[in-house]
Coordinates of C-alpha atoms in Angstrom, one line a residue:
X1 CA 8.8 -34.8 12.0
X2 CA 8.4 -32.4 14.7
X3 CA 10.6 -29.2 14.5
X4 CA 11.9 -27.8 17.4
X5 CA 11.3 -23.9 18.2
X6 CA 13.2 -21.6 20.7
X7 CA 12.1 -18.3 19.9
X8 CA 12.3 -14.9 22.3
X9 CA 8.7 -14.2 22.5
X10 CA 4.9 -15.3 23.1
X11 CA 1.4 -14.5 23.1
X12 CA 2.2 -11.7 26.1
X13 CA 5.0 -10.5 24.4
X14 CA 3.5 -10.0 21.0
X15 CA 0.3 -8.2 22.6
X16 CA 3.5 -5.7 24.2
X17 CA 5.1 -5.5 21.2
X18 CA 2.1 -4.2 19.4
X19 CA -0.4 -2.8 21.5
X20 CA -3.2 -0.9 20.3
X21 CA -3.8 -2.5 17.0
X22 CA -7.0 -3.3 16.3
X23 CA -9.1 -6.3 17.2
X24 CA -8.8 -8.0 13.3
X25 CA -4.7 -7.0 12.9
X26 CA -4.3 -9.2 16.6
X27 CA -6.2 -12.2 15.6
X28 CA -4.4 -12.1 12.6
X29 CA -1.3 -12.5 14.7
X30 CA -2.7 -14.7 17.0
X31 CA -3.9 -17.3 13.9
X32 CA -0.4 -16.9 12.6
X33 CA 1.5 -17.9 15.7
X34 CA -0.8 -20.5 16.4
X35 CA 0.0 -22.1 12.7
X36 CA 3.8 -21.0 13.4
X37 CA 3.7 -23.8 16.2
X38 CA 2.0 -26.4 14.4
X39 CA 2.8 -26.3 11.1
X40 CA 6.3 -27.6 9.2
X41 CA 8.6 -25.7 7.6
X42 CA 8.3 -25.1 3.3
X43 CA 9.5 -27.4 1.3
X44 CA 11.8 -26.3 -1.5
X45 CA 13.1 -28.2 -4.3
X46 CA 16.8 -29.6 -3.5
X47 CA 16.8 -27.3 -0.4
X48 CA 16.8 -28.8 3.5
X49 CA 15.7 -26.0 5.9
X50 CA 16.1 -27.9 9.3
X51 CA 19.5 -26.8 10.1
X52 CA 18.8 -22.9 8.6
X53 CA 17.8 -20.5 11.3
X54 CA 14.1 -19.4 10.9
X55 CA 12.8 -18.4 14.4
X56 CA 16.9 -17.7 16.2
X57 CA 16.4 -14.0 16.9
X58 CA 15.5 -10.9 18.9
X59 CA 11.7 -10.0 17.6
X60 CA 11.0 -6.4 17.9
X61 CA 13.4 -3.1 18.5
X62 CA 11.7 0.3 18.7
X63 CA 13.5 3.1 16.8
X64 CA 13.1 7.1 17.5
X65 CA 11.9 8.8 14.3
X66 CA 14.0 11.3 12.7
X67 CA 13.0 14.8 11.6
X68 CA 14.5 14.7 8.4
X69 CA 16.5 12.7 5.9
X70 CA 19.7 14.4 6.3
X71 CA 19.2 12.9 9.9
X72 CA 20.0 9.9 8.3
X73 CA 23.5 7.8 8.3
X74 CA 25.5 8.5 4.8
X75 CA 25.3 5.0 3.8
X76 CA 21.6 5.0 3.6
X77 CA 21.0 8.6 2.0
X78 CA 23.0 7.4 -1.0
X79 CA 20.4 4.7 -1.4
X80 CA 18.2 7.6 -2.5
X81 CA 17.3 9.3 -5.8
X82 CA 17.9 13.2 -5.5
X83 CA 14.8 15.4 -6.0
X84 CA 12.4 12.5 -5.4
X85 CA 10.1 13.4 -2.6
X86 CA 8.1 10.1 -2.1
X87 CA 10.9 8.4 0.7
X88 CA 10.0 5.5 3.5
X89 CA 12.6 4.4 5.4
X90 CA 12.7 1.7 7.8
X91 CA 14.5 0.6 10.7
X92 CA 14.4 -2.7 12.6
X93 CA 10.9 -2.6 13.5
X94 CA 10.2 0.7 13.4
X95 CA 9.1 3.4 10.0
X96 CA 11.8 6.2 11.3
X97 CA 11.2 8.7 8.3
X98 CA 8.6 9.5 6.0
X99 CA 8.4 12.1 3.3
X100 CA 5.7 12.1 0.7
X101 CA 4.6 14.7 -2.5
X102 CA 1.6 16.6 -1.0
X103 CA 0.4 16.9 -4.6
X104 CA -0.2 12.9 -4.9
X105 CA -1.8 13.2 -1.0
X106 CA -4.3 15.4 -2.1
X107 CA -4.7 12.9 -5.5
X108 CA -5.8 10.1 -2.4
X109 CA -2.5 8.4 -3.0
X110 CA -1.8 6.7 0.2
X111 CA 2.3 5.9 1.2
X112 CA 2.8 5.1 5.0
X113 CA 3.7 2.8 7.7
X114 CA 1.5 -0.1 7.2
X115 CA 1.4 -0.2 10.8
X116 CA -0.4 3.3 10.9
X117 CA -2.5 2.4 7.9
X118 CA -4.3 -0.6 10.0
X119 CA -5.3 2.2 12.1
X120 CA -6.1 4.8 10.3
X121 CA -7.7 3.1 6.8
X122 CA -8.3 0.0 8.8
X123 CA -11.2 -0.9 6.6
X124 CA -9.4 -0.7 2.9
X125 CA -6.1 -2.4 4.6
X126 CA -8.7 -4.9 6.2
X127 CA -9.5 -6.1 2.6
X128 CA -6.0 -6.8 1.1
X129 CA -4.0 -7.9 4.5
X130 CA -2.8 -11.5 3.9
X131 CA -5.1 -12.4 1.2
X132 CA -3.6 -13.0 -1.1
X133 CA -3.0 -16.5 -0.6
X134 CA 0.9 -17.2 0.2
X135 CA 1.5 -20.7 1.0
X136 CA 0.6 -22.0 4.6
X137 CA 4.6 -23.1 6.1
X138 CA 6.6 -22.4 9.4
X139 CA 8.0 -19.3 7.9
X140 CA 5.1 -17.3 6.2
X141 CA 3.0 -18.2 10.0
X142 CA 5.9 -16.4 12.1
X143 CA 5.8 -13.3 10.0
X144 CA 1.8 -13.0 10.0
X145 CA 2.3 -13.0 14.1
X146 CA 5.4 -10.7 14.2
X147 CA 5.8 -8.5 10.9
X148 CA 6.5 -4.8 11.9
X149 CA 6.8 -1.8 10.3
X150 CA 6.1 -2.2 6.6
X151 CA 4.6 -0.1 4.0
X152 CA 1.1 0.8 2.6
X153 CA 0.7 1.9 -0.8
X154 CA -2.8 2.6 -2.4
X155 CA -3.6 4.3 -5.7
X156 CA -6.7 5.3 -6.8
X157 CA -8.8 4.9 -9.7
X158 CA -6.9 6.6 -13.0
X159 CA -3.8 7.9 -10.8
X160 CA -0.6 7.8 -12.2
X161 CA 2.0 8.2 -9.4
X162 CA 4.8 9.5 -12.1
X163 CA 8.5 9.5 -9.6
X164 CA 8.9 5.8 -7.8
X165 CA 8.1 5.4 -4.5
X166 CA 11.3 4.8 -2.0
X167 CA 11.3 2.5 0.4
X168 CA 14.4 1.7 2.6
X169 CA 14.8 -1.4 4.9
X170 CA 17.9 -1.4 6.8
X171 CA 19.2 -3.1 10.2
X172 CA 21.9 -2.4 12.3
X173 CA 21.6 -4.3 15.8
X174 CA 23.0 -7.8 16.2
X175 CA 20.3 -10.7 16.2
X176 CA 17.3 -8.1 15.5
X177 CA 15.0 -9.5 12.9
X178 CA 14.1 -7.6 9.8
X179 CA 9.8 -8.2 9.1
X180 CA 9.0 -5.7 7.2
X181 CA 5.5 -6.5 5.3
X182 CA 4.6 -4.4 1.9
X183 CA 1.1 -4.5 0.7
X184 CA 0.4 -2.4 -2.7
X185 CA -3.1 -1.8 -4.0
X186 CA -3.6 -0.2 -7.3
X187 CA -7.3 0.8 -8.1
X188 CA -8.4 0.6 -11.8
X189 CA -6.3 2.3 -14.4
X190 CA -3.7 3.4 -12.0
X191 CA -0.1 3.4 -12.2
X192 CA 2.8 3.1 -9.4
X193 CA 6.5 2.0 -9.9
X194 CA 7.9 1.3 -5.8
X195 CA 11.5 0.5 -5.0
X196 CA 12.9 -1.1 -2.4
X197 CA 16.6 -0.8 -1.4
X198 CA 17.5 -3.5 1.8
X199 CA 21.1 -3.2 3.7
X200 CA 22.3 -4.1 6.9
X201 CA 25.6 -4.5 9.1
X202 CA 27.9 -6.7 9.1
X203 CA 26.4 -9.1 11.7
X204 CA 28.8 -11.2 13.6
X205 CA 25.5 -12.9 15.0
X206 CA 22.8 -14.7 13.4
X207 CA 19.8 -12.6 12.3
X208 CA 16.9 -13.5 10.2
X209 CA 15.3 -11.2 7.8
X210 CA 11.7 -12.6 6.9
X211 CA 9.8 -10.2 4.4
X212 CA 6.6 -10.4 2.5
X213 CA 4.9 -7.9 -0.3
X214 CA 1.4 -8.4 -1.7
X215 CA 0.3 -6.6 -4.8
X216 CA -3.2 -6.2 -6.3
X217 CA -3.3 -5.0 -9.2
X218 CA -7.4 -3.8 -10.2
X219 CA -8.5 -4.2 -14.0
X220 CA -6.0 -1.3 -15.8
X221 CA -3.2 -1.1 -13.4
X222 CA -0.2 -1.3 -13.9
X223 CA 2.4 -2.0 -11.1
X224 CA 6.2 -2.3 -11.1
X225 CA 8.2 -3.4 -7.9
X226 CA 12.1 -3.5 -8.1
X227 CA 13.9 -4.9 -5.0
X228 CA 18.1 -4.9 -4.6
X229 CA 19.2 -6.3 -0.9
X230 CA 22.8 -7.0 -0.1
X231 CA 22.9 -8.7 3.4
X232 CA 26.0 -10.1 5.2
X233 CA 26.7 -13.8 5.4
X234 CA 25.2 -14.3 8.9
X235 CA 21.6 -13.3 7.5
X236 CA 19.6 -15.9 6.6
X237 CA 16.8 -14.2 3.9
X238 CA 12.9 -15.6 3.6
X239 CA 11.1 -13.6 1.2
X240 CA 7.6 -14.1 0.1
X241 CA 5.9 -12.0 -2.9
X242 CA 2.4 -12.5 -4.4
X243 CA 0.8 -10.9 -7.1
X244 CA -3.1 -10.9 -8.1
X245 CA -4.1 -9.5 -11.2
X246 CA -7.5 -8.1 -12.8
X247 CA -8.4 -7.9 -16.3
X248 CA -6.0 -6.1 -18.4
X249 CA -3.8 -5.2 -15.5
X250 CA 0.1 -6.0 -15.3
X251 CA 2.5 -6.5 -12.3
X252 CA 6.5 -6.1 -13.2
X253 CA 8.8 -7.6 -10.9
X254 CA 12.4 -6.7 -10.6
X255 CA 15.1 -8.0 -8.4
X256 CA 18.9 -7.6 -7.5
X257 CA 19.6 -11.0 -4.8
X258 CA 23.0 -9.9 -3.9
X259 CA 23.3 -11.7 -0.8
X260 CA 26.0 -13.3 1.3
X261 CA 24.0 -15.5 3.2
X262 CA 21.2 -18.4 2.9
X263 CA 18.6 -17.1 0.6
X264 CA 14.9 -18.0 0.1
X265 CA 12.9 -16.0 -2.9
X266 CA 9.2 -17.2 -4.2
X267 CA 7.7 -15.0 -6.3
X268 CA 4.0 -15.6 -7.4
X269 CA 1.8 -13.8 -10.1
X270 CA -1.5 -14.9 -10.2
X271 CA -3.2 -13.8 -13.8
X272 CA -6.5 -13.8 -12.4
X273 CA -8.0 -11.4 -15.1
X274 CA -8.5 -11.7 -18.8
X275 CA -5.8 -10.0 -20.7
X276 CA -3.8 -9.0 -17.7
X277 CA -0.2 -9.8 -17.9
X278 CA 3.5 -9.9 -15.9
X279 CA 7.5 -9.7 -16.1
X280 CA 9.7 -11.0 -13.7
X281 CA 13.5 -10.3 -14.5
X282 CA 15.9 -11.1 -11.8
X283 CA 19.6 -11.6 -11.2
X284 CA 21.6 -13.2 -8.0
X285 CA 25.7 -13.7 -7.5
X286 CA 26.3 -16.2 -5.4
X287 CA 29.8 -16.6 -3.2
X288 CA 31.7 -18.4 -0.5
X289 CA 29.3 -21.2 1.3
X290 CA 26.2 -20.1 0.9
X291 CA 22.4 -21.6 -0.5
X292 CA 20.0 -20.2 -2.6
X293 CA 16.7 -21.7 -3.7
X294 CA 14.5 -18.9 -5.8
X295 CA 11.4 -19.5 -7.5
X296 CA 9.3 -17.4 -9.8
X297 CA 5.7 -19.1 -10.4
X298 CA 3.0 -17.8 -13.0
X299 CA -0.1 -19.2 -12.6
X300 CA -2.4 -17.5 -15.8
X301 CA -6.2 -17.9 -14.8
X302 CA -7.5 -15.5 -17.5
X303 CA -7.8 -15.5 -21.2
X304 CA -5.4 -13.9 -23.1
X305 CA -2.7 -13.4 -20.3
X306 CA 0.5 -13.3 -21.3
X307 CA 4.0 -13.7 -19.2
X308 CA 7.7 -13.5 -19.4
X309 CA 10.4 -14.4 -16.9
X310 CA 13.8 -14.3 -17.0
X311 CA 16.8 -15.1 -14.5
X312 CA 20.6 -15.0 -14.5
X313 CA 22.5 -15.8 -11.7
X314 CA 26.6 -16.3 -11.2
X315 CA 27.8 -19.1 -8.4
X316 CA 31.2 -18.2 -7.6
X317 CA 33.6 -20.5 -5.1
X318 CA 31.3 -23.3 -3.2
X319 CA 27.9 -21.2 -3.2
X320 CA 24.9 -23.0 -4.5
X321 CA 21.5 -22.5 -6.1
X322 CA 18.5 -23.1 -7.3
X323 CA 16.7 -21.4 -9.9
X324 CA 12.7 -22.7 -10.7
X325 CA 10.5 -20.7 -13.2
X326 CA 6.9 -22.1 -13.2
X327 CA 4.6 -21.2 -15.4
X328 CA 0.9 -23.0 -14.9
X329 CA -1.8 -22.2 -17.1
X330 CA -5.1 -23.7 -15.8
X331 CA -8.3 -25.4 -18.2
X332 CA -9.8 -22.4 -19.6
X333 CA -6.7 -19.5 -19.8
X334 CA -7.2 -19.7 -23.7
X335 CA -4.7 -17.9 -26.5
X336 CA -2.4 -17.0 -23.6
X337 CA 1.5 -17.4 -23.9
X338 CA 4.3 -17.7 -20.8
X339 CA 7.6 -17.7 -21.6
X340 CA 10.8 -18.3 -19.5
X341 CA 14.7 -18.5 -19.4
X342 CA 16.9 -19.4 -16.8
X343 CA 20.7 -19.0 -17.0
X344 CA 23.3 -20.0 -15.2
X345 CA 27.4 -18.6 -15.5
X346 CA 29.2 -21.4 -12.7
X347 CA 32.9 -19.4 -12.1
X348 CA 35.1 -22.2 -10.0
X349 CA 35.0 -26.0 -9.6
X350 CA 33.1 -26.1 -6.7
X351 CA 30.0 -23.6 -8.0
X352 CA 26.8 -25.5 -8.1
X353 CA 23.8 -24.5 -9.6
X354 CA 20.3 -25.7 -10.8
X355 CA 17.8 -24.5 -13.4
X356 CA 15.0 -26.3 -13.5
X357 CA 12.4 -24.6 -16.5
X358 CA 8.5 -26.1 -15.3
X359 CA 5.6 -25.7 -17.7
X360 CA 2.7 -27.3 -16.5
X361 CA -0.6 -26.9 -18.9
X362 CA -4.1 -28.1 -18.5
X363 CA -5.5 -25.9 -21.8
X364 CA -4.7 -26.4 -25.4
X365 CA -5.3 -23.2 -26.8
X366 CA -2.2 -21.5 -25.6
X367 CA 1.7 -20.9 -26.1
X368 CA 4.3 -21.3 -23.8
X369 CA 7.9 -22.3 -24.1
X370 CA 11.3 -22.2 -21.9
X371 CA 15.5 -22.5 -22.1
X372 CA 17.5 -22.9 -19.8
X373 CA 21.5 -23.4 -19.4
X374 CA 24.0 -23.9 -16.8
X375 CA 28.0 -23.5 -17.4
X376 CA 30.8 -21.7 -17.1
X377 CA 31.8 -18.7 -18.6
X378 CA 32.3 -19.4 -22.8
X379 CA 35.8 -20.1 -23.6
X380 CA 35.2 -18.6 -27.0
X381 CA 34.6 -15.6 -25.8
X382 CA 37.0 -15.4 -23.5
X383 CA 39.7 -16.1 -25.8
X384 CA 38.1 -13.2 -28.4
X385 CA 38.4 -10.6 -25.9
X386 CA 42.3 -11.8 -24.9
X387 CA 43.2 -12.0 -28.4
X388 CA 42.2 -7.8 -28.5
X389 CA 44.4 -7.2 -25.5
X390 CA 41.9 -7.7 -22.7
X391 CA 43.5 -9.6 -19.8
X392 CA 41.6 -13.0 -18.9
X393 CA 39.8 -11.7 -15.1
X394 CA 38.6 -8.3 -17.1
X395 CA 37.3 -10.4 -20.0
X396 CA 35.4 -12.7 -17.6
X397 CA 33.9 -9.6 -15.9
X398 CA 33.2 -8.1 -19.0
X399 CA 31.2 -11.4 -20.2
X400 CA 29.4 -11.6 -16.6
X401 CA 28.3 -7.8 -16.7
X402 CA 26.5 -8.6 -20.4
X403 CA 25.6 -11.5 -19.0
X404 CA 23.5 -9.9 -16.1
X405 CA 22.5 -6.5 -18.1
X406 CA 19.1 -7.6 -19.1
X407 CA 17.9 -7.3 -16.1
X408 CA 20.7 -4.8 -14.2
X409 CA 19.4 -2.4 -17.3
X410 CA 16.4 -2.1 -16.5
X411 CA 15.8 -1.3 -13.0
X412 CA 13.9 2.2 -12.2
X413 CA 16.1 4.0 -10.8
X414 CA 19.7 5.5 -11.8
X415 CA 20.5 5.2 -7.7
X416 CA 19.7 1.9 -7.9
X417 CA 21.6 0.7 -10.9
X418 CA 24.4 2.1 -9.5
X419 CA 24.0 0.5 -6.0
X420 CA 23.8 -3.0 -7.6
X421 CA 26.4 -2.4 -10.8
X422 CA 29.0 -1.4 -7.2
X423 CA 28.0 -4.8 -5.8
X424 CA 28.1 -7.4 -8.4
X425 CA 31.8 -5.8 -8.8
X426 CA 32.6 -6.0 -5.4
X427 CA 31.2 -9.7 -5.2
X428 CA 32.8 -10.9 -8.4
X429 CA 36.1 -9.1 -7.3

């Protein structure tokens, strides 16, 4: 079946949009828009995409820099730690602030636009742009032709970038798309810990926020990425991440989904090197009318890999979701282990929620094992906390906050906690 697109820009606009990029970055976008015209959209488990908006939106909006941080709104300076010097902040389509430790500059730690990086490291950025293999579909084609902004991280060999790097994504404009694209390399025996924070109005018109991150993680590195976003109900979220792993190297994902709109999250680790390894801990809230469909897929390559993932989310009213971990160890990925839990808290009768635990193994010599539940919240418990005073709607919220603290714990940053601890209250309210 054929999908209809009506989209605000072509081939003439794009080359307007994004002039003087180099010859590679515009066939790039050129090979992505011709894909985004002929290819169908993703399909997702339980999850129709026809009738979501994927293309409905304004493409590009230039921003003015700003000189410093303090030139910032309120709302997005409290997004940042205090003291930390390594900050990125985008808006729409455009990197308006940058600040970065001159110490870790003159280490050959690069931080900046990804934009200015094609230019300016085009070679290293070259390597590492789109390949790391995210699935061919409608919606991963539009943001290799239109993705702006973004972020470039690269480490080199035996750095350890101590204080997380920032980064800020925010919109403000009706119908402007949000594309920002994130691509982290860590050379061998590095370390890096980057933190994304994602906010945006309270659109009273459709807008479409399609993101991607690539990480590449050399033999030694170790890489964590922690991502809370909170967008209004009119967004509709696509979000692509990817992983690929060396020996002995680990990737650590982290993610708040606190959305009020139609949500899409994959997450991919690809344990391409022996011993190397990854964590994926995530937790979502889900309210009024809205869809989510996340997936977090290990696929172990190596010997002796070794994985963990683990996500809780809370359906509240008539929201819906699904939750897939997928963990895939290939003929030869011998004396490695995966391990998985999804969890599910459904608060109303017309909550709906799946979790759907895959293990799919071609080797013998490995472990791997998964749980999975989906209910409401335990009556037992409930009824231990009443019976010690505690009214019934702070019980509940006391159960759902333990619930979620595996994973609400353990983000990087004390701003951050906060940030989502203020949201999940705000959305269970």
């Amino acid at each position: 079946m054929s999908v209809e697109t009506n989209v605000r820009f072509d081939k003439e606009s794009m080359a307007r949009f994004f002039q003087g990029e180099p010859e590679w970055v515009a066939q790039l976008r050129e090979a992505g828009y011709a894909d985004y015209q002929q290819l169908p959209l993703p399909k997702l488990e339980k999850t129709k995409l026809d009738k979501w908006n994927v293309d409905q939106f304004v493409p590009y909006k230039e921003e003015a820099s700003v000189a410093s941080i303090e030139e910032l709104p309120q709302n997005v300076k409290d997004l940042l730690e205090e003291n930390n010097p390594n900050v990125l902040v985008q808006k729409h389509s455009s990197v308006i602030c940058t600040q970065f430790d001159a110490a870790l500059k003159e280490q050959g730690v690069l931080f900046m636009p990804l934009t200015q990086a094609v230019r300016e490291h085009s070679d290293l950025v070259q390597k590492y742009l789109f390949a790391s293999g995210v699935e061919k579909h409608k919606v991963s084609a539009l943001h290799q032709a239109l993705w702006n902004g973004g972020v470039f991280v690269y480490v080199p060999k035996n750095v350890e970038v101590k204080q997380p790097l920032q980064i800020v994504v925010w919109g403000e404009d009706e119908e402007v798309a949000l594309m920002p694209h994130v691509l982290i390399v860590a050379d061998t025996n590095s370390q890096v810990t980057v933190v994304e924070n994602v906010l945006g109005a309270d659109y009273k018109q459709p807008v479409v926020y399609n993101s991607m991150v690539e990480v590449f993680a050399q033999g030694g590195a170790k890489v964590q990425y922690a991502s809370v976003r909170s967008l209004a109900e009119n967004v509709t979220d696509y979000t692509y991440r990817r992983a690929i792993t060396e020996n002995d190297a680990r990737v650590e994902w982290l993610f708040g989904d606190m959305n009020n709109g139609n949500t899409v999250s994959n997450t991919t680790t690809i344990l391409k090197g022996n011993g190397s390894s990854t964590d994926a801990k995530s937790v979502a809230i889900g309210t009024g009318k809205q869809k989510e469909n996340f997936t977090v897929r290990v696929l172990h390559l190596g010997t002796h890999t070794d994985s963990n993932i683990l996500s809780r989310g809370v359906m509240t009213e008539e929201s819906t979701a699904i939750f897939n971990g997928i963990t895939e160890m290939k003929k030869g990925a011998e004396k490695s282990n995966g391990e998985q839990a999804e969890n599910l808290l459904m608060i109303g009768e017309g909550a709906r929620g799946d979790a759907n635990p895959i293990l799919l193994i071609d080797e013998d010599d490995v472990m791997a094992g998964h749980a999975a539940s989906v209910g409401p919240v335990s009556p037992l418990q409930v009824y231990y906390l009443m019976s010690r005073g505690i009214k019934r709607r702070e019980a509940e919220r006391l159960i759902i906050n333990g619930f979620l603290a595996p994973v609400t714990d353990t983000l990087p940053l004390e701003s951050m906690q906060k940030r989502l601890s203020a949201i999940i209250e705000r959305k269970l309210s």
